[in-house]
Coordinates of C-alpha atoms in Angstrom, one line a residue:
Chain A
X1 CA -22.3 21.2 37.1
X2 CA -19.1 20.7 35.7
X3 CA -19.2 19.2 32.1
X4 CA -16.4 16.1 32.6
X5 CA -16.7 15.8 29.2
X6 CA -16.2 19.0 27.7
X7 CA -13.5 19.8 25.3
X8 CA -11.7 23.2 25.0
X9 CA -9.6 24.5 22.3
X10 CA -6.5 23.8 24.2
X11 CA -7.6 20.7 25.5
X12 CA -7.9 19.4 22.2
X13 CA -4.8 20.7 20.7
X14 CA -3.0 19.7 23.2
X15 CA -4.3 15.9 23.1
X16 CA -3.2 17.0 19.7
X17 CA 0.2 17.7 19.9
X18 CA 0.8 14.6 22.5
X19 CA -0.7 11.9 19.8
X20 CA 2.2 13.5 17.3
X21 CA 4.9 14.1 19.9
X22 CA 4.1 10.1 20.9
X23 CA 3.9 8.8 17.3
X24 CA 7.1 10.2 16.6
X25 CA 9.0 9.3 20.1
X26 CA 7.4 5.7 19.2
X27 CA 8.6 5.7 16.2
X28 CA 12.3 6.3 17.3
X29 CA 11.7 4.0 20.1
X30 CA 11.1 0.7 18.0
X31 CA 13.7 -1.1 15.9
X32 CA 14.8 0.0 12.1
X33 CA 12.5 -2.0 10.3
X34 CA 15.1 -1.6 7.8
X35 CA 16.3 -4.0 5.1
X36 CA 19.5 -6.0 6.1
X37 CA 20.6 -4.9 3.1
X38 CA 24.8 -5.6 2.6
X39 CA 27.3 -3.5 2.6
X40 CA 29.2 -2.8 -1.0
X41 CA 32.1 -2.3 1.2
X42 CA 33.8 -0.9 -2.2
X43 CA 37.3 0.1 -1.6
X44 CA 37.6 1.6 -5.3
X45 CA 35.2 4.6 -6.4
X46 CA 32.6 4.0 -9.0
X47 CA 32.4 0.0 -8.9
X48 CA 29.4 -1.5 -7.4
X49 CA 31.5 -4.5 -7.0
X50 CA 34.1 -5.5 -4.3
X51 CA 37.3 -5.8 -5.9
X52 CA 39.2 -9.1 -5.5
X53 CA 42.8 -8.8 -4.8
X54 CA 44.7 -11.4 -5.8
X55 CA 41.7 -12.0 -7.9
X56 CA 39.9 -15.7 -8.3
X57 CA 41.1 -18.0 -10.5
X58 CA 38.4 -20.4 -12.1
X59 CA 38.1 -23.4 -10.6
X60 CA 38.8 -27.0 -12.5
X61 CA 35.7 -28.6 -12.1
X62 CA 32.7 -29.8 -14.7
X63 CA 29.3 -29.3 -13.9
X64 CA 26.2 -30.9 -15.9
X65 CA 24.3 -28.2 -17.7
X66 CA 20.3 -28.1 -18.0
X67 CA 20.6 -29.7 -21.0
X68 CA 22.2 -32.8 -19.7
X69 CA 26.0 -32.1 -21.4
X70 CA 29.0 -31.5 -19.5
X71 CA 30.5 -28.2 -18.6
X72 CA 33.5 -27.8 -18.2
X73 CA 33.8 -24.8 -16.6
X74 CA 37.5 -23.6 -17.4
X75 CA 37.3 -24.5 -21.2
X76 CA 33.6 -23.2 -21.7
X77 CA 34.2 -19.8 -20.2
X78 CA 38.1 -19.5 -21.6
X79 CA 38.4 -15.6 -22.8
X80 CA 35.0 -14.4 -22.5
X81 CA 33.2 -11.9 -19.5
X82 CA 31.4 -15.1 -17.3
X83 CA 29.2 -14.5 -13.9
X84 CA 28.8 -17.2 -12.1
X85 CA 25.9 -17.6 -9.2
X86 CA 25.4 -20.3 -6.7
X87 CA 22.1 -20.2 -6.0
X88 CA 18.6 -22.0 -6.1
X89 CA 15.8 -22.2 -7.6
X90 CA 13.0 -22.4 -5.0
X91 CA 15.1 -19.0 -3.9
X92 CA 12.3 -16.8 -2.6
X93 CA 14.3 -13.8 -2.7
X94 CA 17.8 -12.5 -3.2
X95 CA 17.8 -15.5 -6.6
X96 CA 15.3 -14.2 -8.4
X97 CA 15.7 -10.2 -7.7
X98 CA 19.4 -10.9 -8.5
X99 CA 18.6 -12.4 -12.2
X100 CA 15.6 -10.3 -13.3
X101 CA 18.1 -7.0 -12.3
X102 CA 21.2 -8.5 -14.4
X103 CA 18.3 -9.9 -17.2
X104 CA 17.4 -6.0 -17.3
X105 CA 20.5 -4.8 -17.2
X106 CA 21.7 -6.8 -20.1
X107 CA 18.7 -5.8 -22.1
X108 CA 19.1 -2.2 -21.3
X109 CA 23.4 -2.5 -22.5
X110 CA 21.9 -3.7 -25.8
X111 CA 25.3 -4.3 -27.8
X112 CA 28.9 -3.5 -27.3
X113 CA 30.9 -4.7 -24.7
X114 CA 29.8 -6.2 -21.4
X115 CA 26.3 -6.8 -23.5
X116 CA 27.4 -10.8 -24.0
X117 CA 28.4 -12.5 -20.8
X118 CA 28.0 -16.1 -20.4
X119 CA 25.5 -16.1 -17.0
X120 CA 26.2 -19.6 -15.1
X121 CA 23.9 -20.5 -12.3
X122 CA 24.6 -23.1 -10.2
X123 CA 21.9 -25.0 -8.4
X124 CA 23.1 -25.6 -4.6
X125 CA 19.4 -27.4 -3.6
X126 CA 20.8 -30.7 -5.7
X127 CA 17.6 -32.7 -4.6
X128 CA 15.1 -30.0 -6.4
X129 CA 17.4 -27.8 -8.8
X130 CA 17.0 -30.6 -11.1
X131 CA 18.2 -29.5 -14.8
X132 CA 14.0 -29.4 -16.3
X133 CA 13.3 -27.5 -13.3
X134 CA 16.3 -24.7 -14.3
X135 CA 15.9 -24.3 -17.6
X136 CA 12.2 -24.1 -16.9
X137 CA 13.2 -21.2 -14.1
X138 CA 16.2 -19.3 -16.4
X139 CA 13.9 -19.4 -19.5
X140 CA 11.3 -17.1 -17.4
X141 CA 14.4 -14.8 -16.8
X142 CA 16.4 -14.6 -19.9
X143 CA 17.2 -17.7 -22.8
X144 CA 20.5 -16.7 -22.7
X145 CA 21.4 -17.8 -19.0
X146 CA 22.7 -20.8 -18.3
X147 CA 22.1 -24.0 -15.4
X148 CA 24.8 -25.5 -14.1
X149 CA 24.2 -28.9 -11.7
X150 CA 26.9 -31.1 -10.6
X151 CA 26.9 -33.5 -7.7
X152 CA 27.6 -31.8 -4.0
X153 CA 30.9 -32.5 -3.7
X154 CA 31.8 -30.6 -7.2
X155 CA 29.4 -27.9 -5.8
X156 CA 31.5 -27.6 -2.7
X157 CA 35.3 -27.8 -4.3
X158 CA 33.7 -24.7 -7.1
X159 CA 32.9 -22.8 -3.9
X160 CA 35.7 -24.0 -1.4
X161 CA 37.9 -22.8 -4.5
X162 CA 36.5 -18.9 -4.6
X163 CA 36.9 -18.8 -0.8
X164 CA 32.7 -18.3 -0.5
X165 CA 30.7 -19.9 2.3
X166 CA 29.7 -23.4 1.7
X167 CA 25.9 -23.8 1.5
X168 CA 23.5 -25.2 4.2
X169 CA 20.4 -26.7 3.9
X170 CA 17.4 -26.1 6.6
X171 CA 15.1 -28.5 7.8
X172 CA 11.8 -29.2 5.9
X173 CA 8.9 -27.3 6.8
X174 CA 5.5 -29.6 7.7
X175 CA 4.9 -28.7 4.0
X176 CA 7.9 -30.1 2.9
X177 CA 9.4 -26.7 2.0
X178 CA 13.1 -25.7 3.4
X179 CA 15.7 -22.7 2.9
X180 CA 19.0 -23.0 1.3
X181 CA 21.7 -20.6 2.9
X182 CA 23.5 -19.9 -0.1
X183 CA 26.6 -17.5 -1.4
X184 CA 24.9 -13.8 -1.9
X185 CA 27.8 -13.1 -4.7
X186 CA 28.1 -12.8 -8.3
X187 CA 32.0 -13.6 -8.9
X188 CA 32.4 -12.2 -12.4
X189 CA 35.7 -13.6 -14.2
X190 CA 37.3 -10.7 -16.8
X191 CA 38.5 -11.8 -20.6
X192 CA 41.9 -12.5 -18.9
X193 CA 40.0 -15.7 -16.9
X194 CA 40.3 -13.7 -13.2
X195 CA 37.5 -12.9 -11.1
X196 CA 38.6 -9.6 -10.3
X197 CA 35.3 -8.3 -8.9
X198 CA 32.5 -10.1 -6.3
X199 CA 29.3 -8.2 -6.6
X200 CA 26.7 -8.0 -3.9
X201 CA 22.9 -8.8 -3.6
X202 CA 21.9 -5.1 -3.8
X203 CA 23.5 -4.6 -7.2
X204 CA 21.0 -2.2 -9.3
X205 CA 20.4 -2.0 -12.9
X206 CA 22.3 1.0 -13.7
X207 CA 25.1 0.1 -11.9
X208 CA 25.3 -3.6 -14.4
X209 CA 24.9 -1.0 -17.2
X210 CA 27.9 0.8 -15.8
X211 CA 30.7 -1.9 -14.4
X212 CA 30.1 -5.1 -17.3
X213 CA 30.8 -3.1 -20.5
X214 CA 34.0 -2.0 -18.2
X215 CA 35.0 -5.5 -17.1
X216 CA 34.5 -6.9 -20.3
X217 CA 36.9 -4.2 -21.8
X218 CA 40.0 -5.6 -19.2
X219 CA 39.0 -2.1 -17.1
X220 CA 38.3 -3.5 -13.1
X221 CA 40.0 -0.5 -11.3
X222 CA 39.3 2.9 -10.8
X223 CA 42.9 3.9 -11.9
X224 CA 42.7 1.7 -14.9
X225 CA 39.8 4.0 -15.1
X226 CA 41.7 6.9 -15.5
X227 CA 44.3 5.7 -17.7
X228 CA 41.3 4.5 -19.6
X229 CA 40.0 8.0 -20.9
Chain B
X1 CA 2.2 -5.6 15.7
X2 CA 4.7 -3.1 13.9
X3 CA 4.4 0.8 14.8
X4 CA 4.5 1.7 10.8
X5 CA 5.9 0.2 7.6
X6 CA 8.7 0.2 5.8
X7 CA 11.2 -1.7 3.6
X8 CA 12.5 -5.0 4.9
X9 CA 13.3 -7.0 2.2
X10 CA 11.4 -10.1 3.3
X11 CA 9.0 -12.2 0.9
X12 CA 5.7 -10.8 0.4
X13 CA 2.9 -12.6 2.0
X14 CA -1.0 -12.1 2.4
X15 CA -1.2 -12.6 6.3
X16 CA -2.4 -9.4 7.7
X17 CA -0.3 -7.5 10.0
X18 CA -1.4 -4.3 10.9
X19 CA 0.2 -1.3 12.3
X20 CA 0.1 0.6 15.5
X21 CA 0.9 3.7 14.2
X22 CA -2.0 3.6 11.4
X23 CA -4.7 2.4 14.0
X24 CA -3.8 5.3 16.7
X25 CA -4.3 7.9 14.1
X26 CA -7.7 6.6 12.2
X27 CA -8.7 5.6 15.5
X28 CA -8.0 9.8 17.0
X29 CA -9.9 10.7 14.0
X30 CA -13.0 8.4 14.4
X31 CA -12.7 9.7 18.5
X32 CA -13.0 13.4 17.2
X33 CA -16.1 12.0 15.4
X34 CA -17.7 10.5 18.2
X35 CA -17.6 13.1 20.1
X36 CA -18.8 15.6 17.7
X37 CA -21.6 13.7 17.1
X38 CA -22.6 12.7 21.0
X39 CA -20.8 16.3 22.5
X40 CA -20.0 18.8 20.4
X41 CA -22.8 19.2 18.0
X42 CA -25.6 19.7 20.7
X43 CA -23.6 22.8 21.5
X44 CA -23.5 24.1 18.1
X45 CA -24.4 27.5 19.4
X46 CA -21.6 27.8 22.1
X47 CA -19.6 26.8 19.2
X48 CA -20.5 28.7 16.5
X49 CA -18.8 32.0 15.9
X50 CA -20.3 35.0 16.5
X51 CA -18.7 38.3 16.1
X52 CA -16.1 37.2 14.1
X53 CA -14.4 37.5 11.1
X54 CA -16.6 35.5 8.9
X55 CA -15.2 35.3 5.3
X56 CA -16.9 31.7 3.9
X57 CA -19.8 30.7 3.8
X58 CA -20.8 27.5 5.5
X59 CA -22.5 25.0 3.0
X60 CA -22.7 21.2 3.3
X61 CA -25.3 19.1 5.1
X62 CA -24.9 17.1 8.2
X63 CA -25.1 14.0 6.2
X64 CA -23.3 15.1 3.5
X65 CA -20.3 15.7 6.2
X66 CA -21.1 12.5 7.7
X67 CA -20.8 10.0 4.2
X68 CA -17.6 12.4 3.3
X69 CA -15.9 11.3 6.7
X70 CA -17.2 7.8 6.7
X71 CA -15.1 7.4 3.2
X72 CA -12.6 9.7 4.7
X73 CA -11.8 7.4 7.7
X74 CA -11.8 4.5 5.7
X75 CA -9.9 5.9 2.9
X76 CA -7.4 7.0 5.7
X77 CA -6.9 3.7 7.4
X78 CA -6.6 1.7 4.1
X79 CA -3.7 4.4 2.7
X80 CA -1.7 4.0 6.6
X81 CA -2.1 0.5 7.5
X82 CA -1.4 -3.4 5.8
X83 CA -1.6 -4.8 3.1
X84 CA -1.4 -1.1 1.0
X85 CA 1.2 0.5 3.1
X86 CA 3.1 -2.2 3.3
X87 CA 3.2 -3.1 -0.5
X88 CA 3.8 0.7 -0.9
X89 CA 6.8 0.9 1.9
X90 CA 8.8 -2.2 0.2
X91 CA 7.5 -3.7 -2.7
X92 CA 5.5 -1.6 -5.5
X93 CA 5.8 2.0 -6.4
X94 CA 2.6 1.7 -8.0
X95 CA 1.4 0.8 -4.5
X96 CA 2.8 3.6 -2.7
X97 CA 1.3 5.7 -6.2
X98 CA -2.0 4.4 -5.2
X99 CA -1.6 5.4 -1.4
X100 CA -0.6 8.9 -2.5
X101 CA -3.0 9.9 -5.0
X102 CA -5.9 8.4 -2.9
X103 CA -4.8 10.4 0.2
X104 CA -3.9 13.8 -1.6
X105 CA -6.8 13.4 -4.3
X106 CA -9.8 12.1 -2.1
X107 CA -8.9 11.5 1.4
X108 CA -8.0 14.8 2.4
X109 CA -10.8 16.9 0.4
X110 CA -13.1 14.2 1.8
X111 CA -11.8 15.3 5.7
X112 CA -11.7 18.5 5.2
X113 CA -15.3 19.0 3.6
X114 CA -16.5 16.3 6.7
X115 CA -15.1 19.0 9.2
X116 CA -17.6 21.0 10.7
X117 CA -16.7 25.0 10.2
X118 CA -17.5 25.0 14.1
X119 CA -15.0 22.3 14.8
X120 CA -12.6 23.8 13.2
X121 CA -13.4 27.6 14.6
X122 CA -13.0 25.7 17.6
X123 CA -9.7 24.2 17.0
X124 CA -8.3 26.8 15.5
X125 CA -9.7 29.9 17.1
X126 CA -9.7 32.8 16.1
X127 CA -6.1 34.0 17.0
X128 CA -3.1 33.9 16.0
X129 CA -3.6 30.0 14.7
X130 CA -6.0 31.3 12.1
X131 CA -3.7 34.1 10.9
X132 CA -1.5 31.6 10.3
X133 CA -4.4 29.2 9.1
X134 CA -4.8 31.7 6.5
X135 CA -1.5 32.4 5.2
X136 CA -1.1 28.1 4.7
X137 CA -4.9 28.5 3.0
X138 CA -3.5 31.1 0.2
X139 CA -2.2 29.3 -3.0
X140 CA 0.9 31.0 -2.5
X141 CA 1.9 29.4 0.1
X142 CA -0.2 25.8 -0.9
X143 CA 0.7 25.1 -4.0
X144 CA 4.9 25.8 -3.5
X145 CA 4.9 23.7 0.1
X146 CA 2.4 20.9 -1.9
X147 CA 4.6 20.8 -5.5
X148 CA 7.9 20.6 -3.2
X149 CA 6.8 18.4 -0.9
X150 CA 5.4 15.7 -3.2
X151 CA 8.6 16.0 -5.5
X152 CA 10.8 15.7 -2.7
X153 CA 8.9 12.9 -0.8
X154 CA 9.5 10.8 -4.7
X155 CA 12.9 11.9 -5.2
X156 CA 14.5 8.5 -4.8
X157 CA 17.3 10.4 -2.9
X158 CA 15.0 10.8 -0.2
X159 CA 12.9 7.7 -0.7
X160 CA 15.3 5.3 -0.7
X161 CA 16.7 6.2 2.6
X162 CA 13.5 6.8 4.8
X163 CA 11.5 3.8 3.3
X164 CA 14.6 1.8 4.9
X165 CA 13.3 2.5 8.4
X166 CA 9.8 2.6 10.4
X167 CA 11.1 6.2 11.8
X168 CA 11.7 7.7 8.1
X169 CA 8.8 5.9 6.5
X170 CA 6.6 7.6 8.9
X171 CA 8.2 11.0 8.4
X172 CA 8.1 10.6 4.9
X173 CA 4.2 9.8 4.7
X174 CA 3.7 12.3 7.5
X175 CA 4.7 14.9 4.8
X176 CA 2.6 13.9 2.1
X177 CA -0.6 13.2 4.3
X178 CA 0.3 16.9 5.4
X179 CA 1.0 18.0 1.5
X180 CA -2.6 16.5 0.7
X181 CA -4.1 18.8 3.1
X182 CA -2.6 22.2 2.7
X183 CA -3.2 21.5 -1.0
X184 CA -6.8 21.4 -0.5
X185 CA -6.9 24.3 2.1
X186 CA -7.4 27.0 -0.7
X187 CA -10.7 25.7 -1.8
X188 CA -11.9 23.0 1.1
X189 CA -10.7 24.7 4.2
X190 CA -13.3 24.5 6.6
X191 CA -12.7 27.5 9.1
X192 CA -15.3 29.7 8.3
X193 CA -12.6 32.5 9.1
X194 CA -10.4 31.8 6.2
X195 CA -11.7 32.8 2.5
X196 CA -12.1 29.9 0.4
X197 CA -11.7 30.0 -3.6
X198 CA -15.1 29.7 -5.0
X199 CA -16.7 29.3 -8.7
X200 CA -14.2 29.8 -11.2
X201 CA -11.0 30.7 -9.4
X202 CA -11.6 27.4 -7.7
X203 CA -11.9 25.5 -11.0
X204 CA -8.5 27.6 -12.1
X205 CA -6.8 26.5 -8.9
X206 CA -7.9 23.3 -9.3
X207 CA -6.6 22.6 -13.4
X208 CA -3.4 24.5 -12.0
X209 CA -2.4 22.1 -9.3
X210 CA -2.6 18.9 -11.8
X211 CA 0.8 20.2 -12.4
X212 CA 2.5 19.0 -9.6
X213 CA 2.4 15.4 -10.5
X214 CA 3.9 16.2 -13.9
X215 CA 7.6 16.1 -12.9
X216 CA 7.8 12.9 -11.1
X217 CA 5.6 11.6 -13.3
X218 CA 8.1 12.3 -16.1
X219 CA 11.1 11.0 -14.6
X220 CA 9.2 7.6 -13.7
X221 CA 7.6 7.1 -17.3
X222 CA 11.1 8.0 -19.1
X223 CA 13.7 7.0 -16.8
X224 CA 15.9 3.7 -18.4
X225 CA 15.9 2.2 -15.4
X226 CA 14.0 1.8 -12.2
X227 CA 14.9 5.0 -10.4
X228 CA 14.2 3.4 -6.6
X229 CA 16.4 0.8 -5.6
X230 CA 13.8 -0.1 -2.8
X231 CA 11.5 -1.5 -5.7
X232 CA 13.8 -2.5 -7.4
X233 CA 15.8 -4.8 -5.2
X234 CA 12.5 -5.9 -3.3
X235 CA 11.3 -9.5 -3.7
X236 CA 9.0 -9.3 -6.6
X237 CA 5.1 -9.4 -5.5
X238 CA 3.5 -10.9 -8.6
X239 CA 5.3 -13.3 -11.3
X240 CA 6.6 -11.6 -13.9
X241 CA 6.0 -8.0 -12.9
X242 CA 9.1 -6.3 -13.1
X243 CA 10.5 -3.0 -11.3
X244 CA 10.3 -1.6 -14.7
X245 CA 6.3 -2.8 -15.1
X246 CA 6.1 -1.4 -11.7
X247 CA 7.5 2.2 -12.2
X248 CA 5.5 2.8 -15.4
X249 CA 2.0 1.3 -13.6
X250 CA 3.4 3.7 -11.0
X251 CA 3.9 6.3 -13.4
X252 CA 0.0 6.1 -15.1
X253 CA -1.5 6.1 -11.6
X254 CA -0.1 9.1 -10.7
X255 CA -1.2 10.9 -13.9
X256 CA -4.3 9.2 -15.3
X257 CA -5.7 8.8 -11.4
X258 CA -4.7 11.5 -10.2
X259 CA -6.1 13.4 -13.3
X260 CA -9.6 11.4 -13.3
X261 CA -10.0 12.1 -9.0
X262 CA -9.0 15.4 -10.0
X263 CA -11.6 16.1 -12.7
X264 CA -13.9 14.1 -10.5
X265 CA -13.6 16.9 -8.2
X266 CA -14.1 19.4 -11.0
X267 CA -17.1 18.0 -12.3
X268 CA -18.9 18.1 -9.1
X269 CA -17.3 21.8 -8.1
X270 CA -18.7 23.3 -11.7
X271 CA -21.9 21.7 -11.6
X272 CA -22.8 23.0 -8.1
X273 CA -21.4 26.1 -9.1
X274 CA -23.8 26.6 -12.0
X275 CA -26.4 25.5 -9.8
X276 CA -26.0 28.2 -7.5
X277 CA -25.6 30.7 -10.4
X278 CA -29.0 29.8 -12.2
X279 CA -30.7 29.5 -8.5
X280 CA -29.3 32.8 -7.6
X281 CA -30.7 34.2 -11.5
X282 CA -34.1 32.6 -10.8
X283 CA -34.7 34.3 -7.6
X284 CA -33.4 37.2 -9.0
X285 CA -35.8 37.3 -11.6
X286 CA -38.7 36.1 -9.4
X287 CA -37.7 39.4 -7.0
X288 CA -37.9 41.3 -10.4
X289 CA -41.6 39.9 -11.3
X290 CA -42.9 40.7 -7.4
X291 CA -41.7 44.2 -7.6
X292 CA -43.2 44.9 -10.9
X293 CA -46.7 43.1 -9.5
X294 CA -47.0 45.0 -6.6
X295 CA -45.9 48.3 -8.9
X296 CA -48.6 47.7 -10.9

């Protein structure tokens, strides 16, 4: 009688093989399940950042900081290496990867230049980034960073002015809970008050460690680079 | 479903989503068990070698095999498939860390000791696919294609790119469930055509592979920064717990776990060697006492 069951050698390494050979081909077959990570699009070797050409000039507006005082942004960031984020604070992702990299990175520069930059986030959920609620959220992150709230139209001239995307709020959850669509950027002004480089969501640590200390020396071009050394 | 995991940058969250990929593979290995066990091992004669090559010998009860691919099989399925694959694909190093050491340190010794030696002479043969069986079960050959593999499979030039997709995720965890194996082959393989290290050249292969994990375990401890930007740049998992946290956790798993399955390992190996020595002595001796009874 012949044994429907039986297994050979072959048999087996051939169900073998197929298993593999169809793991793989379905494993080509299916969508990247990779990240949508952006682009740093970097037209300039060696930056992280996307260089800004003419750069940004700061925009005249006054926000309210989480202490309650006024901040005008011009006057408070005149001469010194600012980064300013629009983001929020109920942020699930990019918000809170993008500060605890920069709050390492600063750590890790220590001292010198670039180790001192006046870190401005702006809250674009007005309803919940309420000044307690930021300094609550930035104090978890690093003492030295800074809230900024204003009202919406303020928000929206600061961002129409740096030619980002305005932000959009989602609908509310059952829970109550909604997504912000907010500007992925850090716009980092120079001493000489010009954004001069936008940075991406993906920035890493070492690359912080690597561009600030040059931006807060005047350097945001390769070829200043060169003439640098 | 998703075939495999791999980085995608979303929010972490508990809901369970399985993957294809994982459950086809424990799922081929629990089907290979089943049918040993209703099939296979009532013809344990046909399968059995016999005028062969011998060069182990077979030791190892049938339950024995059975608990050691019970834990296998789960250990398996809980290395491939959510929430530990996908932690270790996107989020934590120290979860991929985890995934590795458990596969290479206890999941593959754990197979291979489950395997039958008839399975495997069955599988295998005796051909041309056990010349070569023997060549990978040499530590010449084991201990290079292990060291390189597991360096190269955490160098973050290659980790970074492959974790990005399902296709490289699976290639790259493909290679170290494959380096977990042929690491193991020297002292675990279960063809009884293929000399196995035994007693104290298996403890000395043993200590000397706890090497491997030194380099990348280096880089991780000491490195300044995070060194892979997929864990880095990944929505953080717990509050508080940084990339940095996460690459020195990473770092201690792969050392102090890897060191404490390893010696685990060597504990159990040395004892049952010693047993076998003093059992081996006592019937010496007994032989000894017969002889010089019936002499006198």
């Amino acid at each position: 009688m012949v044994d429907k069951f039986h297994i050979t050698r072959r048999r087996l390494i051939g169900a073998g093989a197929a298993t593999g050979l169809g793991l793989l081909l379905g494993a080509c077959g299916l969508e990247d399940g990779g990240s949508a990570e952006a682009g740093t699009a970097d037209p300039d070797a060696g930056w992280s950042g996307t260089l800004v050409d003419p750069p940004f000039t700061k925009p005249d507006v006054t926000f309210t900081d989480f202490n309650g005082k006024p901040f005008p942004f011009k006057e408070k960031t005149e001469g010194r290496l600012t980064m300013l984020f629009f983001g929020y604070t109920s942020c699930p992702d990019v918000c809170p990867v993008y500060l605890n990299t920069l709050a390492s990175a600063l750590d890790a520069i220590d001292s010198g230049p670039g180790s001192r930059p006046i870190v401005l986030f702006v809250g674009v959920d007005v309803a919940r980034d309420t000044p307690k609620k930021m300094k609550e959220y930035l104090g978890q992150i690093d003492d030295s960073f800074i809230g900024l709230t204003a009202e919406e139209p303020v928000i929206a001239k600061a961002i129409a002015h740096l030619k980002l995307g305005q932000p959009v709020i989602h609908e509310p959850d059952k829970d109550g809970n909604y997504a912000v669509d907010h500007p992925a950027g850090i716009i980092v002004f120079s001493p000489d008050n010009l954004g001069h480089r936008i940075f991406p969501a993906n920035v890493r640590q070492k690359d912080w460690v690597k561009d600030l200390p040059r931006l807060d020396e005047g350097i945001y071009r390769t070829d200043q680079d060169a003439e640098h050394s | 479903m998703g075939w495999w995991c791999s980085s995608t940058r979303q929010v972490w969250n508990w809901t369970p989503r399985p993957y294809l990929g994982a459950l086809m593979i424990v799922g081929a290995l629990i089907a290979l068990g089943v049918w040993w066990v209703v099939r296979g091992r009532g013809r344990l004669g046909e399968l059995e070698p016999a005028g062969h090559d011998v060069r182990s010998e077979v030791r190892g009860s049938t339950r024995g095999r059975t608990t050691a691919f019970v834990f296998g099989a789960i250990g398996l399925w809980a290395v491939l498939d959510w929430p530990l694959a996908t932690l270790g694909a996107g989020y934590l190093a120290s979860a991929q860390m985890i995934r590795q050491i458990v596969m290479v340190m206890a999941v593959a010794p754990l197979l291979l000791f489950a395997c039958p030696p008839a399975l495997a002479a069955r599988v295998v043969g005796w051909g041309w696919r056990l010349r070569t069986l023997r060549f990978v079960a040499t530590p010449y050959f084991a201990v290079p294609f292990a060291a390189l593999s597991l360096i190269v499979v955490n160098s973050p030039t290659f980790t970074d790119p492959l974790l990005k997709s399902q296709f490289g995720s699976f290639a790259m965890d493909l290679v170290w469930v494959a380096a977990g194996f042929v690491l193991w082959m020297p002292v675990q393989c279960p063809h009884p055509g293929v000399r196995r290290l035994e007693g104290g050249p298996a403890l000395v292969y043993l200590v000397g592979q706890s090497i491997i994990p030194v380099l990348p375990g280096f880089f991780m401890t000491w490195s300044d920064s995070p060194i892979y930007a997929t864990y880095e740049l990944a929505p953080r998992v717990f509050a508080g717990f940084t990339a940095v946290d996460d690459q020195t956790t990473a770092a201690a798993i792969l050392q102090i776990g890897g060191m404490l399955f390893l010696w685990i390992q060597l504990s159990y190996r040395f004892i049952s060697w010693a047993q076998r020595q003093m059992d081996a002595n006592q019937a010496k001796v007994h032989s000894m006492a017969r002889q010089s009874t019936s002499a006198s």
